[in-house]
PDB file of C-alpha atoms in Angstrom:
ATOM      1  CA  UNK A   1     -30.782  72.539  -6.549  1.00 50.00           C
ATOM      2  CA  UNK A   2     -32.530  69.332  -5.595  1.00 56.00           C
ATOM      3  CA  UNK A   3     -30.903  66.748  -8.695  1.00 58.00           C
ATOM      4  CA  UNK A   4     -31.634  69.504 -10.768  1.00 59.00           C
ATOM      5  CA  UNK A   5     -29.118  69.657 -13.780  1.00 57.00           C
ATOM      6  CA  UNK A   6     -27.844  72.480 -15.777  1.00 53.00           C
ATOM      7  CA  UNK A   7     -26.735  72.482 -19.515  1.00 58.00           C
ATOM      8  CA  UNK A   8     -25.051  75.027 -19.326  1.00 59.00           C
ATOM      9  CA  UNK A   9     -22.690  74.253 -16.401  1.00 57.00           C
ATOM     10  CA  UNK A  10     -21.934  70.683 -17.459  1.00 59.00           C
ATOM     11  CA  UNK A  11     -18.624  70.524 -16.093  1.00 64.00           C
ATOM     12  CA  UNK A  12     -19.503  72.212 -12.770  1.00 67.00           C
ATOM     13  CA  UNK A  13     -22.437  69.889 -12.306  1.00 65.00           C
ATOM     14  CA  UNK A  14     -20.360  66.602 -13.100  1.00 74.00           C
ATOM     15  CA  UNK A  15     -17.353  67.946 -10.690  1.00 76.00           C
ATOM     16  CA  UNK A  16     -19.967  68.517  -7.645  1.00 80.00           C
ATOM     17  CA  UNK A  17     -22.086  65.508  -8.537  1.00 82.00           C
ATOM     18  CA  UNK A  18     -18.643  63.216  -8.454  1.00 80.00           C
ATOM     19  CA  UNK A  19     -18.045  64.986  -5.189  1.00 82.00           C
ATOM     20  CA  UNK A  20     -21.215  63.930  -3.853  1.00 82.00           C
ATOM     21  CA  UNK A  21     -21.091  60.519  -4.486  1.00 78.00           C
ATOM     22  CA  UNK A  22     -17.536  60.226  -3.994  1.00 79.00           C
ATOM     23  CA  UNK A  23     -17.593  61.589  -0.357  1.00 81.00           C
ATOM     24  CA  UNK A  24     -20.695  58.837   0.177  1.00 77.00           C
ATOM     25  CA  UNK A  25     -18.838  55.785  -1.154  1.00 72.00           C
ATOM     26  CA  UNK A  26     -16.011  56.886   0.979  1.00 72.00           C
ATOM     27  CA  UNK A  27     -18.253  56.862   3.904  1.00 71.00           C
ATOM     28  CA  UNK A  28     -19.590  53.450   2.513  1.00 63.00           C
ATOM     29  CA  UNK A  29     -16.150  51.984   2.987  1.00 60.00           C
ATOM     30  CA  UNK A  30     -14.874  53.721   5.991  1.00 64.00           C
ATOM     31  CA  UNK A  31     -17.885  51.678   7.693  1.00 59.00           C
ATOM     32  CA  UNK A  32     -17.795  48.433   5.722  1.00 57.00           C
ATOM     33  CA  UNK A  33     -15.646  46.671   3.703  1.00 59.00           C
ATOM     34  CA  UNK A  34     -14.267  48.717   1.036  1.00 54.00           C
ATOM     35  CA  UNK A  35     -14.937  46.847  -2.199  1.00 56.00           C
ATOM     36  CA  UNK A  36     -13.454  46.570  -5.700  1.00 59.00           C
ATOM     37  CA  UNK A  37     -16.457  48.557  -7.572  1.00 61.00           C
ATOM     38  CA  UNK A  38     -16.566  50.920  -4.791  1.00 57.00           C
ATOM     39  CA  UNK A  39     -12.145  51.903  -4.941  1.00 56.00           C
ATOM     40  CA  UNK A  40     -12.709  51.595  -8.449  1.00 59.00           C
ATOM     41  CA  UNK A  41     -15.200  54.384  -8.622  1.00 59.00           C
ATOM     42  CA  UNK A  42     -13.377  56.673  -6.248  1.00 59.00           C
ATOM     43  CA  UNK A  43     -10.580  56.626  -8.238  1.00 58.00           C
ATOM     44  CA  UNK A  44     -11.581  55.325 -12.139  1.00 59.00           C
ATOM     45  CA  UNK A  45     -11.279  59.143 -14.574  1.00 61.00           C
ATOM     46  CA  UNK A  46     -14.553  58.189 -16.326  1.00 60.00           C
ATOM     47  CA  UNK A  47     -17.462  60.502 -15.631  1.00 60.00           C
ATOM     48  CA  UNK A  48     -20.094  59.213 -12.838  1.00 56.00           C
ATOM     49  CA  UNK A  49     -23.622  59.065 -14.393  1.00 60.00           C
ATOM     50  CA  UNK A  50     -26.467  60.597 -12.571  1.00 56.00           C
TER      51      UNK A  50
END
């Protein structure tokens, strides 16, 4: 489960992987400044690449 990825379970992967980095940009701007990229990110509906 370490960055592994599975075909099979695209959407699954992408929803937990989003999660992921979601939940660590949030942390990113809870203890800096939030930025434009970063709040556009968090909330854009384009898939995050991995």
């Amino acid at each position: 489960m370490h960055g592994a990825s599975y075909p099979h379970e695209p959407a699954r992967l992408d929803a937990k992987s989003k999660f992921q980095l979601a939940k660590r940009l949030t942390f990113i701007t809870k203890t800096s400044r939030p930025r434009p990229v970063e709040h556009r990110i968090l909330t854009g509906p384009e898939p995050l690449p991995t």
